[in-house]
Coordinates of C-alpha atoms in Angstrom, one line a residue:
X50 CA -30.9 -19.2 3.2
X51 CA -28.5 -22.2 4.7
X52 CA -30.0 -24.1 7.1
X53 CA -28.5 -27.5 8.8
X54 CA -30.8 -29.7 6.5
X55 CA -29.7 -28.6 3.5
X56 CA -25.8 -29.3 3.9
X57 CA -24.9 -32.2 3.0
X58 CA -22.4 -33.5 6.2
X59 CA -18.8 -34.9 6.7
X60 CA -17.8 -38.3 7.6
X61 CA -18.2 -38.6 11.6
X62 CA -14.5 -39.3 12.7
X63 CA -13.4 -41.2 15.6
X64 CA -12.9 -39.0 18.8
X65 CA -9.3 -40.6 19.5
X66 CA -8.2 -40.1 15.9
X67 CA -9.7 -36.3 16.2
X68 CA -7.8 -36.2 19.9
X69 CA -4.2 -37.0 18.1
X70 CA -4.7 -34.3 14.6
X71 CA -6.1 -31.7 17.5
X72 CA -2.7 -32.4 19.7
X73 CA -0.5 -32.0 16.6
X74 CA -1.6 -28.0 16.9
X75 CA -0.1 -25.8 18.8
X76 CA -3.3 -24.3 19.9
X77 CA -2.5 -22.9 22.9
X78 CA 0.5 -21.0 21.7
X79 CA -2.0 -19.3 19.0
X80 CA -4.5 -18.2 21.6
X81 CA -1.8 -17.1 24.2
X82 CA -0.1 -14.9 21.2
X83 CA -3.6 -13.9 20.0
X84 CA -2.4 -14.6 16.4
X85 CA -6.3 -15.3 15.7
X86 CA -7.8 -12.0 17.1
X87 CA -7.8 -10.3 14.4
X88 CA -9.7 -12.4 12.4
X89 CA -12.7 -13.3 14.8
X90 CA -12.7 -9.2 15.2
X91 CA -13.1 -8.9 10.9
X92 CA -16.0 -12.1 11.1
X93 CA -18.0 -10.1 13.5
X94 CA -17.6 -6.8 11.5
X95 CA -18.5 -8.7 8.6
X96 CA -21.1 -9.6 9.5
X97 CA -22.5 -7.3 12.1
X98 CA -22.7 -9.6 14.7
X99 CA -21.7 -8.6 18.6
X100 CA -20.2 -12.1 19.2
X101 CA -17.6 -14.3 16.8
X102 CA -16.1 -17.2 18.5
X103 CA -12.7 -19.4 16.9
X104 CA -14.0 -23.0 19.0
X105 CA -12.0 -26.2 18.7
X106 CA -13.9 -28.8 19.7
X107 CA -13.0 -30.8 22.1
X108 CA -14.2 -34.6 23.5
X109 CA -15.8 -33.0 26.2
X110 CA -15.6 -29.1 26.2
X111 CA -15.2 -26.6 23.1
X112 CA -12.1 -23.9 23.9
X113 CA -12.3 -20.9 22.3
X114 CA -8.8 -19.8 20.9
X115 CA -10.3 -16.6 19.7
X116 CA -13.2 -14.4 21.0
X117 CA -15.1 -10.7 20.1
X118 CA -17.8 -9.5 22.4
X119 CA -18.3 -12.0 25.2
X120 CA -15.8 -13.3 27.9
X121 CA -16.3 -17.0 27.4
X122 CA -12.9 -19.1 27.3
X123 CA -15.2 -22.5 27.0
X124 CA -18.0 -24.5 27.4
X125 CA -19.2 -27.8 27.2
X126 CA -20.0 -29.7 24.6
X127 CA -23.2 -30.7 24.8
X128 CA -24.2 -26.7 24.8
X129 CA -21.7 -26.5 21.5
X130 CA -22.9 -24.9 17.8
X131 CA -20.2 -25.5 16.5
X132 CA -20.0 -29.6 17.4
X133 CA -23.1 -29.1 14.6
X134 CA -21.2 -26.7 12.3
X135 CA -17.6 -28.5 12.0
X136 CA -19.1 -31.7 10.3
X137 CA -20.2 -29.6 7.3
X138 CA -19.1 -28.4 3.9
X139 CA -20.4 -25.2 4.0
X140 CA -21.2 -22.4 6.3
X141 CA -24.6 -24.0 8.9
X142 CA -26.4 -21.4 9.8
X143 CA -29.4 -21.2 12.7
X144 CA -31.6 -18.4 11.8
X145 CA -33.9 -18.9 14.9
X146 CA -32.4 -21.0 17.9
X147 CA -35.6 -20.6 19.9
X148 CA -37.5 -22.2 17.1
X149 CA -35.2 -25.1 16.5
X150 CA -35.8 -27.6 18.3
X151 CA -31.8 -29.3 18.6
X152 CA -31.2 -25.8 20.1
X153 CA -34.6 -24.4 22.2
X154 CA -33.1 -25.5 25.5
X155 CA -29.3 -25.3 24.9
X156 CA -27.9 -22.8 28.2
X157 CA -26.8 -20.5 25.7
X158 CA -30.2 -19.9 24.3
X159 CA -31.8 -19.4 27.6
X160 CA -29.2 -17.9 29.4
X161 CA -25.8 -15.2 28.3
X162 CA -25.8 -14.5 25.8
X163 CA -29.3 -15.7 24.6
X164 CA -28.2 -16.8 21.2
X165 CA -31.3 -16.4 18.4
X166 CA -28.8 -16.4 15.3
X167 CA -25.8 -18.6 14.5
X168 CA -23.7 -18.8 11.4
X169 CA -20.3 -20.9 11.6
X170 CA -18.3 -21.9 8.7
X171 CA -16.3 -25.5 9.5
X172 CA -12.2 -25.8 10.5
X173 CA -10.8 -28.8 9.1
X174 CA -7.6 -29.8 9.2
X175 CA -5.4 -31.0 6.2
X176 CA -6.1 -34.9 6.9
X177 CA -10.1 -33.5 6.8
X178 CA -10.2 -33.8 10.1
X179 CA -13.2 -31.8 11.5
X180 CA -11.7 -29.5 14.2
X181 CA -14.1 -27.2 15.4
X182 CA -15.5 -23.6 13.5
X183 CA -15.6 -20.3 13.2
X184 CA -18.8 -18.6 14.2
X185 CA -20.6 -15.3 14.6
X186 CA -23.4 -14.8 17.2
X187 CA -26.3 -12.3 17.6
X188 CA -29.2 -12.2 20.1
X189 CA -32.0 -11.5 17.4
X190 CA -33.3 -13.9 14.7
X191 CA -32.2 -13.4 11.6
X192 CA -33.0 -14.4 7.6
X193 CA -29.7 -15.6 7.5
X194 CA -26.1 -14.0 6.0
X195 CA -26.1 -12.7 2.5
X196 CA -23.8 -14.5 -0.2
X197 CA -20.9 -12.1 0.3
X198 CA -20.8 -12.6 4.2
X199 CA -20.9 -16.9 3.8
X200 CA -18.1 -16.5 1.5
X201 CA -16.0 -13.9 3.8
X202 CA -16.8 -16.3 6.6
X203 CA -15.5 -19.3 4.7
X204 CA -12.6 -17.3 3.3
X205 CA -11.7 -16.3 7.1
X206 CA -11.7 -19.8 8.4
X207 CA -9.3 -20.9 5.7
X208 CA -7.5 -18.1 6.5
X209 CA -7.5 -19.8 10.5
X210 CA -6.4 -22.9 9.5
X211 CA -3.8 -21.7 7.2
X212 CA -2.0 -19.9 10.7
X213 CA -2.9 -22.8 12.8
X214 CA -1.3 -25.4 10.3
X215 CA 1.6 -23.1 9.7
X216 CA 2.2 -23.3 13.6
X217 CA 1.9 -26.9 13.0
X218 CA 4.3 -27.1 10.4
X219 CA 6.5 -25.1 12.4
X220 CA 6.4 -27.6 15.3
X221 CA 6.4 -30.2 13.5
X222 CA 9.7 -29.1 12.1
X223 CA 11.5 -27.9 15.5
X224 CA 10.7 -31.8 17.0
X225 CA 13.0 -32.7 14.0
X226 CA 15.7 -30.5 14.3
X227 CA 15.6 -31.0 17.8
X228 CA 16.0 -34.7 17.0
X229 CA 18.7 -34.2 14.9
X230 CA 20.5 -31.9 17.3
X231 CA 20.6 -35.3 19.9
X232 CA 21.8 -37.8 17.8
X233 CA 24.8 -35.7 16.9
X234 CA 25.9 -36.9 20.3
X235 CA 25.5 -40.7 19.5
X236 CA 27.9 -42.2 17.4
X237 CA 28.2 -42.2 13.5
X238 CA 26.7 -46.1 12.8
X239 CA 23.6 -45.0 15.7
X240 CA 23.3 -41.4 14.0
X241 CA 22.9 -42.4 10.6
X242 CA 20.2 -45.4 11.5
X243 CA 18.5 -42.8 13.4
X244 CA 18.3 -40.4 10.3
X245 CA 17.4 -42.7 7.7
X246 CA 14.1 -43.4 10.0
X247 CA 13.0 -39.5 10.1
X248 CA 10.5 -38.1 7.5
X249 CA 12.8 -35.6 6.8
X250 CA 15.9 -35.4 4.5
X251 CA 18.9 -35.3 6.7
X252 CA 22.3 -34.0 5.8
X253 CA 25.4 -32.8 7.3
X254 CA 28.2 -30.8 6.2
X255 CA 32.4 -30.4 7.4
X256 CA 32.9 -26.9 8.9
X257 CA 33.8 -25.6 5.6
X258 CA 30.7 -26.5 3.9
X259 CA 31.8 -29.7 1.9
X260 CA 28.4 -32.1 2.2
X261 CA 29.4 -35.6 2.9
X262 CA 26.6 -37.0 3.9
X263 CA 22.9 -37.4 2.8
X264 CA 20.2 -40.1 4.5
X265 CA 18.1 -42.1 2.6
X266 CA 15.3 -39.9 2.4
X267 CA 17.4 -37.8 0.2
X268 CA 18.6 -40.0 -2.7
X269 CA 14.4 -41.4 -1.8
X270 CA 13.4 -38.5 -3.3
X271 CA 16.1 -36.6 -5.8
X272 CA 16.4 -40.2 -7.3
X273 CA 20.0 -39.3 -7.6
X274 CA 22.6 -42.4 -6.9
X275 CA 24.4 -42.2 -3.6
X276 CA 27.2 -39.9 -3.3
X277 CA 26.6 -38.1 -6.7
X278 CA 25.5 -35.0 -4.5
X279 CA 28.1 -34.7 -2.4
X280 CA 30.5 -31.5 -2.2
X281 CA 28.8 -29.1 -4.3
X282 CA 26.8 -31.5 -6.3
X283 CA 23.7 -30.6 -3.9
X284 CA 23.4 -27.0 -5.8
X285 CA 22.6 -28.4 -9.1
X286 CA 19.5 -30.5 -7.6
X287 CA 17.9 -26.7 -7.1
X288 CA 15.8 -24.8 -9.8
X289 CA 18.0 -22.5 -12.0
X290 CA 16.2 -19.7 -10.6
X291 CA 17.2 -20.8 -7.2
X292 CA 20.6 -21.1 -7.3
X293 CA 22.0 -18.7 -7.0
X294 CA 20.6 -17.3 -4.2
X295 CA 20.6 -20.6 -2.0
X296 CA 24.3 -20.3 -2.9
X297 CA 24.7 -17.4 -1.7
X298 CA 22.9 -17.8 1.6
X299 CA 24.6 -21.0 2.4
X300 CA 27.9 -18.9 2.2
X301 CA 26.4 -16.2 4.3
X302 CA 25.6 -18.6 7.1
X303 CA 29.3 -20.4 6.4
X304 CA 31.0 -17.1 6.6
X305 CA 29.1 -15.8 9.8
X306 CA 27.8 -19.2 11.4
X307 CA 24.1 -18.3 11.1
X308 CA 21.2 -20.6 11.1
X309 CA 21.1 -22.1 7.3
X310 CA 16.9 -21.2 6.5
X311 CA 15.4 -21.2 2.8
X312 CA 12.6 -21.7 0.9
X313 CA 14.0 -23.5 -2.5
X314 CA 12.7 -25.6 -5.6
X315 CA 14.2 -29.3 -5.3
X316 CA 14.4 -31.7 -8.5
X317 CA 12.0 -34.4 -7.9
X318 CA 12.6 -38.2 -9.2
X319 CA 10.1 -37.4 -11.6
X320 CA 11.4 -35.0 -13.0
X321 CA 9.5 -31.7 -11.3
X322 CA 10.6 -29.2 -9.1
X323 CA 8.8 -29.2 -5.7
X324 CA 9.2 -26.6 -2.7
X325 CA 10.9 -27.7 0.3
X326 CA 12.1 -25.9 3.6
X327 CA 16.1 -26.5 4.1
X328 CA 17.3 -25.6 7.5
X329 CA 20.8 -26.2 8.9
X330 CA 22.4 -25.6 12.7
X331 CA 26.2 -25.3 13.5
X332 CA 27.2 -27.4 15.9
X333 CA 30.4 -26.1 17.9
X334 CA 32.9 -27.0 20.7
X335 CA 33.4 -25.9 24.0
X336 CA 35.3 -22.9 22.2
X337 CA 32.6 -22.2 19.9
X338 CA 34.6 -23.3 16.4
X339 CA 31.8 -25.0 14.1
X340 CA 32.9 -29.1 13.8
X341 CA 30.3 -29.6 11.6
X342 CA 26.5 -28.8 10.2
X343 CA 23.8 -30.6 10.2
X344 CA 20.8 -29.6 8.3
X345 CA 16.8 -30.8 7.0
X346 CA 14.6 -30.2 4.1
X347 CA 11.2 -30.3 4.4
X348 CA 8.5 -30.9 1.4
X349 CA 6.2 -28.0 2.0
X350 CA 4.9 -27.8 -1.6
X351 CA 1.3 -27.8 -0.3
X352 CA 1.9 -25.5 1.9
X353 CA 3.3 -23.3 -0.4
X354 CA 0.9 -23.5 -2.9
X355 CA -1.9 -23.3 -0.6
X356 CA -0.2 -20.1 1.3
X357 CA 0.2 -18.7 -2.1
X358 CA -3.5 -19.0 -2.7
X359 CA -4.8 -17.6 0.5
X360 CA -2.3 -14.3 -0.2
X361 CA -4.2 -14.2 -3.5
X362 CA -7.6 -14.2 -2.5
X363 CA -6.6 -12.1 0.5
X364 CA -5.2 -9.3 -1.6
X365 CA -8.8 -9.6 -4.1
X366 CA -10.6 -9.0 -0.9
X367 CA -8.3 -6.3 0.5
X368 CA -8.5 -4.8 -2.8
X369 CA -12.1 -4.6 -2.9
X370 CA -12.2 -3.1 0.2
X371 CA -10.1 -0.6 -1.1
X372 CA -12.7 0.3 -4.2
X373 CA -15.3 0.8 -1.1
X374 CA -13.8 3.6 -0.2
X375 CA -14.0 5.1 -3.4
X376 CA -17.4 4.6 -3.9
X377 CA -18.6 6.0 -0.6
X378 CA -16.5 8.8 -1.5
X379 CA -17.6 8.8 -5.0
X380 CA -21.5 8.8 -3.1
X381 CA -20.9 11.7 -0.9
X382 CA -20.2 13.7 -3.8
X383 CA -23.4 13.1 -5.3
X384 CA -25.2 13.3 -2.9
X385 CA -23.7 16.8 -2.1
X386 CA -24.4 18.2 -5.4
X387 CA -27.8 18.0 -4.6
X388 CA -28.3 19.9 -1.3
X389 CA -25.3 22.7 -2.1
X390 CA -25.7 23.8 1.8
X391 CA -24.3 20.9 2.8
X392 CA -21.5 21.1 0.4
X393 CA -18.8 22.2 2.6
X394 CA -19.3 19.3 5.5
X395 CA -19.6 16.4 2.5
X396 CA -16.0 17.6 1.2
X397 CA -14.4 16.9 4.6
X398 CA -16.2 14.1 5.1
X399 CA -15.1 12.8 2.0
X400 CA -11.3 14.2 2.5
X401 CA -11.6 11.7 5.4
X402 CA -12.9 8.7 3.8
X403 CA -9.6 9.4 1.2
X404 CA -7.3 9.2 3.9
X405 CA -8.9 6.2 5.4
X406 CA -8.9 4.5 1.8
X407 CA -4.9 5.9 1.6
X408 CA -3.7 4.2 4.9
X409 CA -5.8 1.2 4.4
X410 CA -3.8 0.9 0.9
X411 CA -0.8 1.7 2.4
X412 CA -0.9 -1.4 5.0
X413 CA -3.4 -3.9 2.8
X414 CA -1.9 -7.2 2.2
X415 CA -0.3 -6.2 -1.6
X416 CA 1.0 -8.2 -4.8
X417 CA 4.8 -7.7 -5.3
X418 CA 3.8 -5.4 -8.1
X419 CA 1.3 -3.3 -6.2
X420 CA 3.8 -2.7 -2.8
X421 CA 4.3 0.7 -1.8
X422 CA 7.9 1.2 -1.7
X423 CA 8.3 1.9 1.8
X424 CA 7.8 -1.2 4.2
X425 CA 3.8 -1.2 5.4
X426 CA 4.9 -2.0 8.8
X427 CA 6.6 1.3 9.3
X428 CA 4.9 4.6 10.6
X429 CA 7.4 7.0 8.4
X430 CA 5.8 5.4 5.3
X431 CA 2.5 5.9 6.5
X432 CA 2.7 9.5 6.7
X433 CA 4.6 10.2 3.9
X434 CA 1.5 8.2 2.4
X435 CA -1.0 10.3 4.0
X436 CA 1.0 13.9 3.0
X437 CA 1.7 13.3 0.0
X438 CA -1.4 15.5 -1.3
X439 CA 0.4 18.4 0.4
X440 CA 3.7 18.2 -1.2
X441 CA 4.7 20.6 -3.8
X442 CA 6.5 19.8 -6.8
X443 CA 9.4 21.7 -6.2
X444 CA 9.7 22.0 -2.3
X445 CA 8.9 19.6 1.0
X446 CA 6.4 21.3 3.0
X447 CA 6.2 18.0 5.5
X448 CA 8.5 16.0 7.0
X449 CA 8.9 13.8 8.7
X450 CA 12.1 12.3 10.7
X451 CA 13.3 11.2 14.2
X452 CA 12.8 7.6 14.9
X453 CA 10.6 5.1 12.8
X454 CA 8.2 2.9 14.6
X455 CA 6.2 -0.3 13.7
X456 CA 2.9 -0.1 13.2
X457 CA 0.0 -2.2 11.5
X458 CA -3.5 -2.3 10.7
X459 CA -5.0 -1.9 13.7
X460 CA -3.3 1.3 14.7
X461 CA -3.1 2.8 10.6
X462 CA -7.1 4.4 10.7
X463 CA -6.8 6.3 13.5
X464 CA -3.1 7.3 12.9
X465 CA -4.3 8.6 9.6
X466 CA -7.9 10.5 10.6
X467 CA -5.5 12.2 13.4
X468 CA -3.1 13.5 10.8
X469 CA -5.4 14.2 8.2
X470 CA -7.5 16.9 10.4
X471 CA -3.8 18.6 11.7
X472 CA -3.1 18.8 7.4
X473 CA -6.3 20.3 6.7
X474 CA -6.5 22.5 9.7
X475 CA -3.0 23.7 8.9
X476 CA -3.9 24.2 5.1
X477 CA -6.9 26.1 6.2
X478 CA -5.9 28.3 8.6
X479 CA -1.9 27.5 10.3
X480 CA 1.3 26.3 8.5
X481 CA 0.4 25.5 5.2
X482 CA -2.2 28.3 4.4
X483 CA 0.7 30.2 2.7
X484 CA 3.3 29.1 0.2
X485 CA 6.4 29.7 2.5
X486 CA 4.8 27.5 5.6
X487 CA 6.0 24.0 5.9
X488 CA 5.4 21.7 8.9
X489 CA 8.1 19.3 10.6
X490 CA 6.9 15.6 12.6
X491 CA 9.3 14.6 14.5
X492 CA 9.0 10.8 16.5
X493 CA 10.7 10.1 19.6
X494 CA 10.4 6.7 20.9
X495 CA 11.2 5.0 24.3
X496 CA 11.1 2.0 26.1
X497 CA 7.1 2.1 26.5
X498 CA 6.0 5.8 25.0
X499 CA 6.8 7.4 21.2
X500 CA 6.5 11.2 21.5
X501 CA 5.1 12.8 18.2
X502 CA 6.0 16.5 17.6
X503 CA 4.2 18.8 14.9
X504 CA 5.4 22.1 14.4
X505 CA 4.0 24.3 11.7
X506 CA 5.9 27.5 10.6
X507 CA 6.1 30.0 7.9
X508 CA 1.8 30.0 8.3
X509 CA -0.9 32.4 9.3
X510 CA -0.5 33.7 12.5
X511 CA -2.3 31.0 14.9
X512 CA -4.4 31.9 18.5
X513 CA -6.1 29.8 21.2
X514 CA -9.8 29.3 20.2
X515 CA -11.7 30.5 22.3
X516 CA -15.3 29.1 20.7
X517 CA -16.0 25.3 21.5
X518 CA -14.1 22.7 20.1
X519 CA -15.4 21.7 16.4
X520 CA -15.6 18.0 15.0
X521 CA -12.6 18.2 13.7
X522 CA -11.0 18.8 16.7
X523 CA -13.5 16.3 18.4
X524 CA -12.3 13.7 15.9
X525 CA -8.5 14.0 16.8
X526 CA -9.2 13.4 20.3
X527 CA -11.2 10.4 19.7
X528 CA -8.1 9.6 17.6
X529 CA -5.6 10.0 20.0
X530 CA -6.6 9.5 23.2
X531 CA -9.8 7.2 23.0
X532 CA -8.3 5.0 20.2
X533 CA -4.4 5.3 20.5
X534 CA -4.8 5.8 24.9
X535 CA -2.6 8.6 24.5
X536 CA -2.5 12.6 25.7
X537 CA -2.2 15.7 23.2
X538 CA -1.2 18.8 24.3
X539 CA -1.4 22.0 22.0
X540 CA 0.6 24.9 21.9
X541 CA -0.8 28.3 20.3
X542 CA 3.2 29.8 19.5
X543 CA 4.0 33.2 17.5
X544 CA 5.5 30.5 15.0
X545 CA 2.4 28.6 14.7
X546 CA 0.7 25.8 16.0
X547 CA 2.8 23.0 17.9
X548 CA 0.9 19.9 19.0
X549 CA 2.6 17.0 21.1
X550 CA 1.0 13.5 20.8
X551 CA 2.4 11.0 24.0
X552 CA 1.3 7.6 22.5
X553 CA 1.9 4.0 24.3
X554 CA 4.1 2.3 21.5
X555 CA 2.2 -0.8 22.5
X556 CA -0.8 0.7 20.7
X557 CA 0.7 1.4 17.4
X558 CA 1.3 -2.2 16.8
X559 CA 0.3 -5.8 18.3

């Protein structure tokens, strides 16, 4: 078990320099967007926990730009965890707050939500500034989290600070084009000053693309002597690999007058290729023909090759999830074998575990060898995922058409326990219980609604029930109108079964 004592701590930074690394963020744009939600929501999952909390601490409150299970937006610092938690290298956890005595009287222990257990792993930022943590919450004492949960909560506060410093970066790189933008409208000698100050390699095109000019920061760091880039020099500076392609989407944006954006490899004056963001604007007159562009590159090698890490250890641990569902699935049927009268209810149960497992892989975060083929974002490739058990060989007996729609992870496990019960009630008793029945989904989307249409035909001739609804049927209610806030209507045709899902589109995606 980790405890507070047993952590060895972080330097204690000054609260002005903490003040100017927490301004650099653009915290308030992440919480207003809710682009950490989804994260505090898998922390509290993982580890069963009715409260997880994203805090940045603050000089006298701590915000919350994230929250599961409790209303708080804030509170202050003196009632903080977290003002603990951030100054440590690993995940500080408080198995008993009543029996500590730094906690015992803390308003949160006493009062809502009367905090027993607390486990937050530290946010620091790239400097190693401590910024605040990310923490889970329960109102019992606890031993403290297993090994897989202190690693998951590390991994997912990473995973924070990765978004929040790519916001950064982002920011951070729209105050310098925006800079660049106003000293086009100084003169040449004033412009040129003003570039060779910025961080930032500078460089600006004629309309037809001939580069003329370069600031210092660029011949600082190619090492090349002035002037040797210009025209069309600045191509060979770029991996081989990458050549080509920034070629081609610097004439793209010349033929068209799009925004110039890349990622590329850029010779270094020692002789190794690092990754840097290159960026470029037109700028036009009052008729709109381009005079000239200007353009940045930013080093973002770290970046890069810390992004690249999190996507690899995100995919192991999306993966792994994955193999979960196979061994539940895998349990079920050994349990079953045992007690044969329970036979039939542990094959759908694990029917449904195998769909959950499919659309899970279907929308997991995938190496570019592992991808399914059709984006994950879209709801067309999700059921063509989830039917593809269904299809023959040698004829289509679903499919699907009308209008895609975006959908992601949050909207993929009820999507695909709805579907899966209309497939096996149709292969059991409606359109696909003979081999001429097919079935056809048809989406319809509007402004605010997507209308989903299956029809099954060719099948056993279907009739209102008239015994109560089963769990099947249960289940694709819970589905669809508890989980997705939509209605279903049925309708018992000569043809077969036609059942018409009204969905809020806001509910299929964030």
């Amino acid at each position: 078990m980790t405890t507070l004592y047993s952590i060895p701590t972080r330097t204690v930074f000054d609260e002005a320099e903490r003040s100017r690394v927490i301004s650099s963020y653009d915290v308030a744009g992440a919480r207003a967007k809710g682009q950490l939600d989804d994260i505090v929501s898998f922390a509290a999952e993982l580890c069963d926990a009715p409260i997880a909390l994203l805090s940045l601490v603050e000089e006298e409150y701590q915000r919350f730009l994230a929250r599961s299970g409790t209303e708080l937006e804030q509170t202050p610092r003196s009632m903080s965890f977290c003002a603990h938690a951030m100054h440590h290298y690993e995940v500080m956890e408080v198995p008993d707050a009543r029996s500590d005595p730094r906690f015992v009287d803390n308003p949160l222990v006493t009062g809502e939500p009367y905090v027993r257990f607390y486990a937050g792993a530290p946010l620091v930022s790239s400097e190693g500034v401590p910024l605040g943590a990310l923490c889970v919450l329960a109102p019992d004492a606890r031993e403290g989290l297993t090994r897989f949960q202190r690693d998951g909560l590390t991994l997912l506060a990473k995973a924070a600070m990765g978004r929040l410093d790519d916001r950064r970066t982002a920011r951070e790189q729209a105050f310098a084009e925006a800079e660049a933008r106003r000293v086009l409208e100084a003169s040449d000698l004033k412009f040129r000053t003003l570039a060779d100050t910025m961080p930032q390699m500078v460089w600006s095109t004629l309309p037809d693309g001939f580069h003329d000019y370069f600031n210092v920061r660029w011949y600082e760091f190619t090492g090349t002597p002035p002037g040797t880039t210009d025209g069309e020099g600045w191509n060979d500076m770029f991996h081989p690999e990458d050549q080509d392609r920034a070629w081609s989407v610097w004439r793209h944006s010349l033929d068209t007058g799009e925004p110039y954006n890349i990622e590329y490899r850029l010779r270094h004056f020692d002789g190794t290729y690092r990754w840097v963001l290159g960026r470029a604007l037109p700028v036009r007159d009052e008729g709109g023909a381009i005079q000239r562009w200007f353009g940045t590159c930013t080093d973002i090698h770290e970046q890069k090759l810390a992004y690249e890490e999190r996507e690899i250890i995100s995919q192991e641990l999306s993966h792994r999830i994955k193999n979960i569902f196979a061994v539940i699935a895998g349990l079920i049927a050994f349990a079953a074998r045992g007690k044969p009268e329970f036979a039939g209810i542990a094959t759908d149960l694990r029917h449904r575990i195998t769909a959950l497992g499919r659309a899970h892989d279907f929308v997991r975060p995938h190496s570019a060898n592992s991808r399914p083929s059709a984006a994950q974002n879209s709801l067309h490739g999700l059921l063509q995922e989830l039917f593809e058990p269904y299809q023959r060989v040698d004829s289509v007996r679903v499919t699907v058409s009308g209008d895609d729609v975006t959908i992601d992870d949050r909207s993929a496990t009820p999507l695909a326990l709805l579907f899966h019960e209309l497939a096996t009630n149709a292969t059991k008793y409606g359109g696909l219980a003979t081999e001429l029945g097919f079935v056809r989904i048809i989406v319809t989307a509007a402004d605010d609604m997507v209308r989903l249409t299956w029809s099954e035909e060719g099948g056993l001739v279907v009739s209102e029930p008239t015994t109560p609804a089963g769990f099947g049927t249960q289940l694709i209610e819970m589905s669809a109108v508890r989980q997705l806030g939509g209605n279903i209507d049925r309708q018992w045709n000569a043809s077969g079964l036609t059942v018409v899902l009204d969905i809020p589109k806001a509910a299929f995606s964030r």
